[in-house]
Short mmCIF file of C-alpha atoms in Angstrom, two decimals:
data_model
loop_
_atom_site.label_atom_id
_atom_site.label_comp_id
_atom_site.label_asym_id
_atom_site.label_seq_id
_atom_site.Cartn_x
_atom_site.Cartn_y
_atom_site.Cartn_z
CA UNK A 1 -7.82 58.08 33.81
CA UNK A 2 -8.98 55.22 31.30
CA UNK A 3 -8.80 56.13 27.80
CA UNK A 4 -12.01 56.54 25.73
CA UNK A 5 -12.47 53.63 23.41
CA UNK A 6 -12.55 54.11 19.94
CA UNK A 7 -15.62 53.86 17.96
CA UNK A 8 -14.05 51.22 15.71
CA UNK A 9 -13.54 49.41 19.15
CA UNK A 10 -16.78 50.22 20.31
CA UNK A 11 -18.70 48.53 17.15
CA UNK A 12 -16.42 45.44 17.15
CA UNK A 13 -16.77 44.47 20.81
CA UNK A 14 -20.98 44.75 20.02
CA UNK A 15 -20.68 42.94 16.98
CA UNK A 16 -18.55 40.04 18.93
CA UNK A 17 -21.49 40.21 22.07
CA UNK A 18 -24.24 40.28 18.92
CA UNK A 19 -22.69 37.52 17.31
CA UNK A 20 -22.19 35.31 20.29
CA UNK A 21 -24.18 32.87 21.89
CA UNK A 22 -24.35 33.25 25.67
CA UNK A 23 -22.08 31.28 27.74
CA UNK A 24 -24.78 28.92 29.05
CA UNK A 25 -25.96 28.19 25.66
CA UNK A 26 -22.61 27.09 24.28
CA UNK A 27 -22.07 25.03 27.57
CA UNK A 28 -26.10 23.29 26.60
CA UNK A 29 -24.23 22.75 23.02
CA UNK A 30 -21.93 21.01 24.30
CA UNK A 31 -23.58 18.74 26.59
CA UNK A 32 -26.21 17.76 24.13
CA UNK A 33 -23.80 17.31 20.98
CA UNK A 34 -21.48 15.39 23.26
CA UNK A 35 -23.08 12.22 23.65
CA UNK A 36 -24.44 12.20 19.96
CA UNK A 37 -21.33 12.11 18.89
CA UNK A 38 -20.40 9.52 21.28
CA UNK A 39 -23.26 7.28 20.61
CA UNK A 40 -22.17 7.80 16.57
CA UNK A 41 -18.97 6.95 17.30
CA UNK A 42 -19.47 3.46 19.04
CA UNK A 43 -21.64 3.17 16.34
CA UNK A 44 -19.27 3.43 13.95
CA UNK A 45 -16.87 1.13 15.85
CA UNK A 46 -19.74 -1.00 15.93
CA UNK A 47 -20.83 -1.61 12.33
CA UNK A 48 -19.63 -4.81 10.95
CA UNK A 49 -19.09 -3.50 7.64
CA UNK A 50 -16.31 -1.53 9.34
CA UNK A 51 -14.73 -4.23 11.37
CA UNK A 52 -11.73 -5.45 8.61
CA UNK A 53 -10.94 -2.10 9.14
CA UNK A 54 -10.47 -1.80 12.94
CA UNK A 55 -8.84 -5.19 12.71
CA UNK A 56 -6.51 -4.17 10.02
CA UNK A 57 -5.71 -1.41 12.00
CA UNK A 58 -4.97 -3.46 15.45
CA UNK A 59 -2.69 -5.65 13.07
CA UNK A 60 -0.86 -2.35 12.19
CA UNK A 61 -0.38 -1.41 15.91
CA UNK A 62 1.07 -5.25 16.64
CA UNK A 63 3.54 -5.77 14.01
CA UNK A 64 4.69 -1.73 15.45
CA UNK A 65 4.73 -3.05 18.91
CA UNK A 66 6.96 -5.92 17.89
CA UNK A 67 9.27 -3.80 15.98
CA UNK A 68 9.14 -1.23 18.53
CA UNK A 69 10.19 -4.52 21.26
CA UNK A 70 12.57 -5.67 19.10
CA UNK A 71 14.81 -2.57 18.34
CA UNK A 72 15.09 -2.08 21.94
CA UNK A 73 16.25 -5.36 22.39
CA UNK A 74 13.72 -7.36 23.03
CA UNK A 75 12.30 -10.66 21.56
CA UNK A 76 8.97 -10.57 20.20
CA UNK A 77 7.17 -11.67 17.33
CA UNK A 78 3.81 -10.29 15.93
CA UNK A 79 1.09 -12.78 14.05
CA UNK A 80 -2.01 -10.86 13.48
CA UNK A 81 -3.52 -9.36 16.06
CA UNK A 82 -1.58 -11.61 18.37
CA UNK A 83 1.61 -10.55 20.12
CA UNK A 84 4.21 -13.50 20.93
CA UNK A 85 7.47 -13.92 22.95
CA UNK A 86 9.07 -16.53 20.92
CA UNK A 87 11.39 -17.21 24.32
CA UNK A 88 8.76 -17.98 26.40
CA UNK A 89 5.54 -18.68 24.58
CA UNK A 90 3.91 -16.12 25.73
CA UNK A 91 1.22 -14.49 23.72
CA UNK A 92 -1.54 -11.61 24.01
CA UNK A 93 -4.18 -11.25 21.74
CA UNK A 94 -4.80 -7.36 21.21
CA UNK A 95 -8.33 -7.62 20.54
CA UNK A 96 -10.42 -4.15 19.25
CA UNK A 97 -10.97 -2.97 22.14
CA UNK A 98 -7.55 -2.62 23.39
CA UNK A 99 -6.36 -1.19 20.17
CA UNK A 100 -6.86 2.64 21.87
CA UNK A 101 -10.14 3.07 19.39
CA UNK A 102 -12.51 3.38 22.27
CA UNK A 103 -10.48 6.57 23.99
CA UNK A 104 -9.74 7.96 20.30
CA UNK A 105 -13.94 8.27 20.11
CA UNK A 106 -14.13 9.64 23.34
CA UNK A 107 -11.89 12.32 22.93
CA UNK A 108 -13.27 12.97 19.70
CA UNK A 109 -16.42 13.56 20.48
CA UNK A 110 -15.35 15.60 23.16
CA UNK A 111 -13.43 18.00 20.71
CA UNK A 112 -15.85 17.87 18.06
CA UNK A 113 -18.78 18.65 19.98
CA UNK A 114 -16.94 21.77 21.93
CA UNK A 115 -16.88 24.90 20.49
CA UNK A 116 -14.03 26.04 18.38
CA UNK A 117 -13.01 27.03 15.28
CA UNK A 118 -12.08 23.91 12.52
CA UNK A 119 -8.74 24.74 12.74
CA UNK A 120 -8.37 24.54 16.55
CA UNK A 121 -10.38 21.08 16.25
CA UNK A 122 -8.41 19.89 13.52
CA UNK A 123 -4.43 20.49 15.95
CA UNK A 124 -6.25 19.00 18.86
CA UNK A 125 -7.86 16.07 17.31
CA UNK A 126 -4.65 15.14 15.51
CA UNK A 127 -2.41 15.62 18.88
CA UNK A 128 -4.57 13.92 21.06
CA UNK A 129 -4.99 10.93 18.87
CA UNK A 130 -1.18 10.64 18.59
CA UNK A 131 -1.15 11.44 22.31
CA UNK A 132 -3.34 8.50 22.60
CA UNK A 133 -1.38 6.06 20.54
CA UNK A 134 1.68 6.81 22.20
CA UNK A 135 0.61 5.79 25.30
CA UNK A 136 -1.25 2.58 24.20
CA UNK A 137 1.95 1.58 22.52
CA UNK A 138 3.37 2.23 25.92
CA UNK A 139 0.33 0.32 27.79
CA UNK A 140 0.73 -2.95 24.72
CA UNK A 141 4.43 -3.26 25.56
CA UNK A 142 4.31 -2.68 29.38
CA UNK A 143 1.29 -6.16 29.05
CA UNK A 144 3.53 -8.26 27.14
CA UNK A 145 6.29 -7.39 30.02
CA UNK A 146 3.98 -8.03 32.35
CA UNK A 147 2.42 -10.99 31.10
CA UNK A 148 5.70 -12.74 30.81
CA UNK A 149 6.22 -12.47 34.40
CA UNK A 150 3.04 -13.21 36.45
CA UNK A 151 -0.39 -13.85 34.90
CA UNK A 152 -2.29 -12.55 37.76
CA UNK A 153 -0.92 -8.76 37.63
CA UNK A 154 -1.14 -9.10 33.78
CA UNK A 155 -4.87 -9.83 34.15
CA UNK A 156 -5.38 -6.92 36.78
CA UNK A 157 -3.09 -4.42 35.26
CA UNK A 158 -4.84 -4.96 31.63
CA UNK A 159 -8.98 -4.49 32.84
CA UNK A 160 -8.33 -2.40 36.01
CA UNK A 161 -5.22 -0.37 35.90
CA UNK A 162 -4.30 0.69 32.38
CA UNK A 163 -8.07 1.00 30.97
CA UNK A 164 -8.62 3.48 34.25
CA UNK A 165 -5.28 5.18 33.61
CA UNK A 166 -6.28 5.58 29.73
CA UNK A 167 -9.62 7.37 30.57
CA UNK A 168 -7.97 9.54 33.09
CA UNK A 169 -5.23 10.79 30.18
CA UNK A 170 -7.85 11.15 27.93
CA UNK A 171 -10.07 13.39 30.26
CA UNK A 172 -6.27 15.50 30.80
CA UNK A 173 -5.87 15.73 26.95
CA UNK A 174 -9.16 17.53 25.97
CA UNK A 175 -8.91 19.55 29.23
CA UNK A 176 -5.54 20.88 28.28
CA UNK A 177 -6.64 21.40 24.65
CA UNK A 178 -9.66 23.54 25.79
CA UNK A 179 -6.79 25.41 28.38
CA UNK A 180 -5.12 26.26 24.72
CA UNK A 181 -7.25 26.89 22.35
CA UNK A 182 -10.73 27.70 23.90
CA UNK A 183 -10.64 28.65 27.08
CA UNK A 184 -8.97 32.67 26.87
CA UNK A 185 -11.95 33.55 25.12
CA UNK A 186 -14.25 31.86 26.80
CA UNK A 187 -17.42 29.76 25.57
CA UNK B 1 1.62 27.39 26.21
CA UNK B 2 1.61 29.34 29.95
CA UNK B 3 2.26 27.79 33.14
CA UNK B 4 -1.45 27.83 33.61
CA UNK B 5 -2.94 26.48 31.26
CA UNK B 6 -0.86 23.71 31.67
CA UNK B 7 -0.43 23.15 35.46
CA UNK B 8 -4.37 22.48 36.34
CA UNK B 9 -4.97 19.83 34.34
CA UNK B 10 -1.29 18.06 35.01
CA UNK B 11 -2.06 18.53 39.06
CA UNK B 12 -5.24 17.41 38.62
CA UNK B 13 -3.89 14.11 36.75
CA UNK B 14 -1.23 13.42 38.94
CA UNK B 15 -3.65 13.55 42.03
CA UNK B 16 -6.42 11.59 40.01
CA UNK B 17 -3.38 8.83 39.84
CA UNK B 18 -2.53 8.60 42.96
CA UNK B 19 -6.26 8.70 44.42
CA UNK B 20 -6.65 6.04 41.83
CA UNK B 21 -3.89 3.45 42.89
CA UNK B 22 -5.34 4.05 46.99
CA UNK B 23 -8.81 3.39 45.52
CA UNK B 24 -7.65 0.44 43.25
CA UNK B 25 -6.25 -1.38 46.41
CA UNK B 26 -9.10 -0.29 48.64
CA UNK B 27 -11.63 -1.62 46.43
CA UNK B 28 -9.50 -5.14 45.37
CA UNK B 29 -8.54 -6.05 49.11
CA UNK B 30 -11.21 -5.13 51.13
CA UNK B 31 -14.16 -4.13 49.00
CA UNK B 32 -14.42 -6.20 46.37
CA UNK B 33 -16.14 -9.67 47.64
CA UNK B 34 -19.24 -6.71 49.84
CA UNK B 35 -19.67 -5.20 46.60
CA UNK B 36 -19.84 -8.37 44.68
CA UNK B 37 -22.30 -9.83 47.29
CA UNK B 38 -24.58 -6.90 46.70
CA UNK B 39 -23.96 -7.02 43.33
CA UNK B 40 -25.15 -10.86 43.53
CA UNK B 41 -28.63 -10.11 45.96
CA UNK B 42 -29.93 -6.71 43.92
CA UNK B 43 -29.75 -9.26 40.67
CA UNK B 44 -31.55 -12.10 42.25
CA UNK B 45 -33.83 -9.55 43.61
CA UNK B 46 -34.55 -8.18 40.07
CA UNK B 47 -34.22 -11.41 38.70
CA UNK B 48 -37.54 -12.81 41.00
CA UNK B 49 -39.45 -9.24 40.45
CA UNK B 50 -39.25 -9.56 36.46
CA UNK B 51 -42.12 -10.70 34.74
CA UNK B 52 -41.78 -14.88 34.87
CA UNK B 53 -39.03 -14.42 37.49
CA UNK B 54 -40.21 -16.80 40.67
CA UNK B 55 -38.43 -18.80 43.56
CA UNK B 56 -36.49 -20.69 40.69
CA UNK B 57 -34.60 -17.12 40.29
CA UNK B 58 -30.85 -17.54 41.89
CA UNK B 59 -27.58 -16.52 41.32
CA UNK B 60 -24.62 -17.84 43.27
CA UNK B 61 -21.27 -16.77 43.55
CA UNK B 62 -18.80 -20.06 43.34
CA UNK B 63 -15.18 -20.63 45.10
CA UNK B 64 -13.97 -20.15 41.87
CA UNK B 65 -15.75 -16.58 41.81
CA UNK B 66 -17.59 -18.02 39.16
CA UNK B 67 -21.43 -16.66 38.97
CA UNK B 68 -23.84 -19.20 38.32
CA UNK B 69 -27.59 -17.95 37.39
CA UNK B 70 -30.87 -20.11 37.61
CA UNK B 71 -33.71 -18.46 35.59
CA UNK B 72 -36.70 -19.84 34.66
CA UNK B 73 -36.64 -21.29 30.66
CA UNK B 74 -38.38 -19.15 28.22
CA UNK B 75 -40.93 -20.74 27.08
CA UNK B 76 -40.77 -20.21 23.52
CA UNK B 77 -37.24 -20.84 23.28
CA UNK B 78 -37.54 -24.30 25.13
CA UNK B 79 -41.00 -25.23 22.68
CA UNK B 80 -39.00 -24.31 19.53
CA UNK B 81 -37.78 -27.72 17.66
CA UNK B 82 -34.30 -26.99 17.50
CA UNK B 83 -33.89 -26.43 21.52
CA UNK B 84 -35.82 -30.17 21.83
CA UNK B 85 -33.30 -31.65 19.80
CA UNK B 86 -30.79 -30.38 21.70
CA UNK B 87 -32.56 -31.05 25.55
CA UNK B 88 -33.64 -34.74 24.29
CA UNK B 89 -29.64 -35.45 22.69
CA UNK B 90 -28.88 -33.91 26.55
CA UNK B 91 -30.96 -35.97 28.31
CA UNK B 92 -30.58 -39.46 26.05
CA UNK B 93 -34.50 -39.65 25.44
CA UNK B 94 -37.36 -38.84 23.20
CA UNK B 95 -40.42 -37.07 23.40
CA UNK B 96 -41.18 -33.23 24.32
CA UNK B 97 -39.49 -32.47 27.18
CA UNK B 98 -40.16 -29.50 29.45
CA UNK B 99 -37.95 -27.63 31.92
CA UNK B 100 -38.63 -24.98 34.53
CA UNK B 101 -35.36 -23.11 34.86
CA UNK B 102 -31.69 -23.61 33.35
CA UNK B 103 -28.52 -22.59 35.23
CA UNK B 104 -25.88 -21.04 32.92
CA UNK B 105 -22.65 -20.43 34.18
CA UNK B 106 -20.43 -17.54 33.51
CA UNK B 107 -16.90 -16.38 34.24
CA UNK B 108 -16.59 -14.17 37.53
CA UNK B 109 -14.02 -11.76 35.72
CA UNK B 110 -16.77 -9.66 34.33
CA UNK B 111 -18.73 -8.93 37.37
CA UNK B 112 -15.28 -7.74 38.91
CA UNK B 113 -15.25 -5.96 35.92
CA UNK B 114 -18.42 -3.78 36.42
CA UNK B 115 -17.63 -2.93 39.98
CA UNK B 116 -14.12 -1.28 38.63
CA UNK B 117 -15.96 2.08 37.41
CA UNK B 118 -16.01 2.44 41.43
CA UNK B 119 -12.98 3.37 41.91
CA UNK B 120 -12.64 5.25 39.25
CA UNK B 121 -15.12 7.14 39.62
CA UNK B 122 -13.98 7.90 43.29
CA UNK B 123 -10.48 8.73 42.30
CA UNK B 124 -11.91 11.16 40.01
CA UNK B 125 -14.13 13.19 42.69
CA UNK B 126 -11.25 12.91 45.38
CA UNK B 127 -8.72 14.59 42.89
CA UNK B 128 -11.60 17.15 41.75
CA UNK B 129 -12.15 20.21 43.38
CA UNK B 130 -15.93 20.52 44.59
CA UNK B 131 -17.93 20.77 47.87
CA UNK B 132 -20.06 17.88 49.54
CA UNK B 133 -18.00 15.72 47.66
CA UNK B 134 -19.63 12.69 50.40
CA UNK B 135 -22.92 13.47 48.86
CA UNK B 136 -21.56 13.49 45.24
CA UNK B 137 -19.66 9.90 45.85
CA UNK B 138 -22.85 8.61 47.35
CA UNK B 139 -25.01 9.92 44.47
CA UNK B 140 -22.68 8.84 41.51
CA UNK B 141 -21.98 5.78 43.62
CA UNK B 142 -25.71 4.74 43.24
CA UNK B 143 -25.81 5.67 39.66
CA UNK B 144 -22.80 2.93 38.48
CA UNK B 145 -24.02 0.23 40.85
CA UNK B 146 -27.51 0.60 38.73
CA UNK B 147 -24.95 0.58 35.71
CA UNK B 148 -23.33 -2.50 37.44
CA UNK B 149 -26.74 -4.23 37.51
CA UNK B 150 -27.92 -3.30 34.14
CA UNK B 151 -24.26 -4.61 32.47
CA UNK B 152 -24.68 -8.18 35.11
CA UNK B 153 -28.80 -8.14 32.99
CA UNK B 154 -26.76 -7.85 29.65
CA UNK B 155 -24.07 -10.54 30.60
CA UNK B 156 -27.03 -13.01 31.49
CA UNK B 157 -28.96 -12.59 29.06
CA UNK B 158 -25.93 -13.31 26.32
CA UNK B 159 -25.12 -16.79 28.81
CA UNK B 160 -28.91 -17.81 28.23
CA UNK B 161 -28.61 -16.83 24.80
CA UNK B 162 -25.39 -18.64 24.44
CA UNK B 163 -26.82 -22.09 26.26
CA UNK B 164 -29.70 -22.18 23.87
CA UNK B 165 -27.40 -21.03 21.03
CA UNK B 166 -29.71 -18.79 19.98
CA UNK B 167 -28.13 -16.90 16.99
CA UNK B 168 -29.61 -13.13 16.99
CA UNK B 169 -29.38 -11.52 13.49
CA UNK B 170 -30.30 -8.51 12.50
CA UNK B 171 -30.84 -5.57 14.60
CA UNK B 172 -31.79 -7.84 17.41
CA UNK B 173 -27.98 -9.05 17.64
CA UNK B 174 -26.80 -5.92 16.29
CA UNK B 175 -28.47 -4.34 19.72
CA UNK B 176 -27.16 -7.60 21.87
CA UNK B 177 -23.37 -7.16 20.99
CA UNK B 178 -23.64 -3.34 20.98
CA UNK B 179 -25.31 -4.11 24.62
CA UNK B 180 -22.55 -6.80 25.60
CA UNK B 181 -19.40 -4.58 24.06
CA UNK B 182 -21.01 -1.34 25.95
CA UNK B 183 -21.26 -3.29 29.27
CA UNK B 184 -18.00 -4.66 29.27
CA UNK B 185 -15.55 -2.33 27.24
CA UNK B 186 -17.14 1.57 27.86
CA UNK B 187 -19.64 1.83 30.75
CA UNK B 188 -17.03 0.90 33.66
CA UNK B 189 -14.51 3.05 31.92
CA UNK B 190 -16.18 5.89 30.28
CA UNK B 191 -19.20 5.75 33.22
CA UNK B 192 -17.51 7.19 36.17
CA UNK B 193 -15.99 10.15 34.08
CA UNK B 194 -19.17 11.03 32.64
CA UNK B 195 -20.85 10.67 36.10
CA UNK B 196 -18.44 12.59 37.85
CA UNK B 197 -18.82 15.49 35.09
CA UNK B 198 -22.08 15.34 35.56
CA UNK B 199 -22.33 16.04 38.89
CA UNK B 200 -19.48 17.67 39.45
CA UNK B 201 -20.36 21.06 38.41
CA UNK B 202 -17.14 22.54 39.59
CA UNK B 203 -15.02 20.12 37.92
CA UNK B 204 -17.30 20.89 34.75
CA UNK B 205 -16.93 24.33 34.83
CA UNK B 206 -13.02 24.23 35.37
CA UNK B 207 -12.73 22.01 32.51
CA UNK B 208 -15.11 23.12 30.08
CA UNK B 209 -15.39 27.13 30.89
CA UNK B 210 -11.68 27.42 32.84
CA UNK B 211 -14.10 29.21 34.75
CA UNK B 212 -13.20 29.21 38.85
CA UNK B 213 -16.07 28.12 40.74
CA UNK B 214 -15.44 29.70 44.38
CA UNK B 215 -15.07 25.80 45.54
CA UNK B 216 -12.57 25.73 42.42
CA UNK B 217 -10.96 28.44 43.67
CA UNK B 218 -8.86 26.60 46.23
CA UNK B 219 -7.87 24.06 43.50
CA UNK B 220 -6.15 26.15 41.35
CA UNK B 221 -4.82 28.66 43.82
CA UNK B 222 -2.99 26.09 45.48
CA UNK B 223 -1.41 25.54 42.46
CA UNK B 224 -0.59 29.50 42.05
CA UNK B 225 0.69 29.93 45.88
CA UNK B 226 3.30 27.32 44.93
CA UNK B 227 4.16 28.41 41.80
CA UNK B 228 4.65 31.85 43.02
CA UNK B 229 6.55 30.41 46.32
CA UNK B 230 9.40 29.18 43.58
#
């Protein structure tokens, strides 16, 4: 026989249905926030008065790349934003968009514009974005590999492979954040 | 973190990849140069049925996969004094000189580049669970090939703008490179994820809700009967 629930119970489970918004609603949030915070964050990425930033940045993320290259062996030099086999001659330019600042806006708008408490937002937005990082740092080296042996799969690999592989992780990321934060209690 | 919460997303990511590298070759071996042909008509078509668009409207495809468009010369840009400095130093005379149409040619990478959210976007539908997924691939199939054309608009417009060396300032260029870096760096990435969620309401609901759809349903308990099986 199920037990009787206690009064205390009783008042807190109709204070949580009082307090929240139906399912639907939090799903409408969601949708609508989501692209507003999209739009603001290309925007951001956008405004010029924020570019030495984004470049510095991508600098940052080179000179790693190198470092990263040569303390597992490699050979590889970084000037600026460009990334250079001193072997070879080979060089890539990591221009902004390749620096991993597109996906990072993506998957925080995502985050941002789903419903959770700050906390919650705060964890996922700092593990995806290191999440993200990781695997650009991954996608920069795996180029300059690349690039040093054929041109053609460089080219293909860089705008058709990697960029579609990127989205895809991203798209994982917040799904598996909303898995373990969101998603037991439901929206 | 359970074996759950982890496992959809993972099984749904390591299908997505694999759909992803089928679709990748499909569309660069045997699609590619159909798509890129259609791609090439519906933006001479829109080309002609623009306002000032006529017969002088083409765009060719080269051996080089080059594309090449002829549109007719604004006329204000052509009157203003700066453009007849630079058609008469061109043409080695003096005098007002008037054109019909200019051909401006542009590299055939970014083209490819807007068909790519194809793929993509079918990798993602393949690997998602969902019924008439055929009338979901057509539908969200339509909607980036009108992306497609809209991002070949923006790339033509910059070439024009870049023959004429026209220097937008302002909110004018702010709009052009926010146009030109949407086009070419987000909309054939971020377009066929956003389509697919879209109009994927299954896919939507499992990702947003963890909600099981009954079409979901066989997605995840796939996942369960083989988890259970071990």
């Amino acid at each position: 026989m199920a037990r009787k629930p206690s009064p205390s119970h009783t008042r807190a489970v109709q204070a949580e249905k009082a307090s929240a918004p139906p399912r639907k609603n939090r799903m409408l949030r969601f949708l609508l926030l989501f692209p507003i915070f999209l739009a603001l964050g290309f925007c951001g990425l956008l405004i010029p008065f924020l570019h030495p930033a984004v470049t510095g940045f991508t600098r940052g993320l080179v000179e790693i790349s190198a470092i990263v290259i040569r303390l597992f062996g490699g050979s590889a030099t970084a000037h600026q934003v460009v990334l250079q086999s001193p072997s070879n001659g080979f060089a890539m330019e990591v221009i902004d968009g390749c620096n991993g600042d597109d996906v990072v806006v993506l998957l925080w708008a995502a985050i941002l514009a789903y419903p959770a408490s700050w906390k919650q937002k705060g964890k996922g937005l700092l593990t995806g974005t290191g999440a993200i990082y990781v695997i650009n740092f991954l996608r920069i080296i795996s180029l300059f590999y690349l690039g040093q042996y054929n041109r053609q799969w460089f080219e293909f690999a860089h705008l058709y492979v990697w960029e579609s592989v990127f989205v895809l992780f991203t798209l994982t990321i917040f799904w598996m954040w909303v898995r373990r934060t969101a998603a037991p209690r439901g929206i | 973190m359970s074996d759950r919460q982890l496992s959809d997303p993972l099984r749904f990511l390591l299908r997505a990849l694999v759909f992803l590298a089928l679709m990748l070759a499909l569309w660069w071996l045997v699609l590619l140069n159909p798509l890129l042909a259609g791609l090439r008509l519906s933006a001479e078509l829109t080309l002609r049925l623009l306002p000032g668009g006529s017969s002088v409207s083409h765009v060719t495809i080269g051996p080089d996969r080059n594309w090449t468009f002829q549109v007719p010369a604004p006329a204000a840009v052509v009157n203003q004094e700066r453009t007849q400095q630079m058609l008469a130093a061109s043409a080695g005379g003096s005098g007002r000189i008037k054109i019909r149409s200019i051909k401006v040619e542009g590299a055939g990478r970014f083209p490819v580049l807007f068909t790519v959210s194809l793929p993509l976007y079918w990798a993602i539908l393949l690997a998602a669970p969902g019924r008439r997924r055929l009338l979901r691939i057509s539908c969200g199939t339509a909607v980036l090939a009108a992306f497609a054309l809209l991002s070949i608009a923006v790339y033509a417009i910059r070439l024009v703008g870049g023959y004429f060396h026209l220097a937008m300032e302002g909110l004018p260029g702010f709009l052009m490179d926010s146009a030109a870096y949407l086009a070419t760096g987000v909309v054939p990435y971020f377009g066929p994820v956003l389509v697919a969620l879209s109009l994927n309401g299954e896919l939507r609901g499992l990702i947003l809700t963890g909600e099981v759809a009954p079409a979901a349903a066989a997605f995840v308990s796939a996942g369960s009967r083989r988890r259970r099986r071990r």
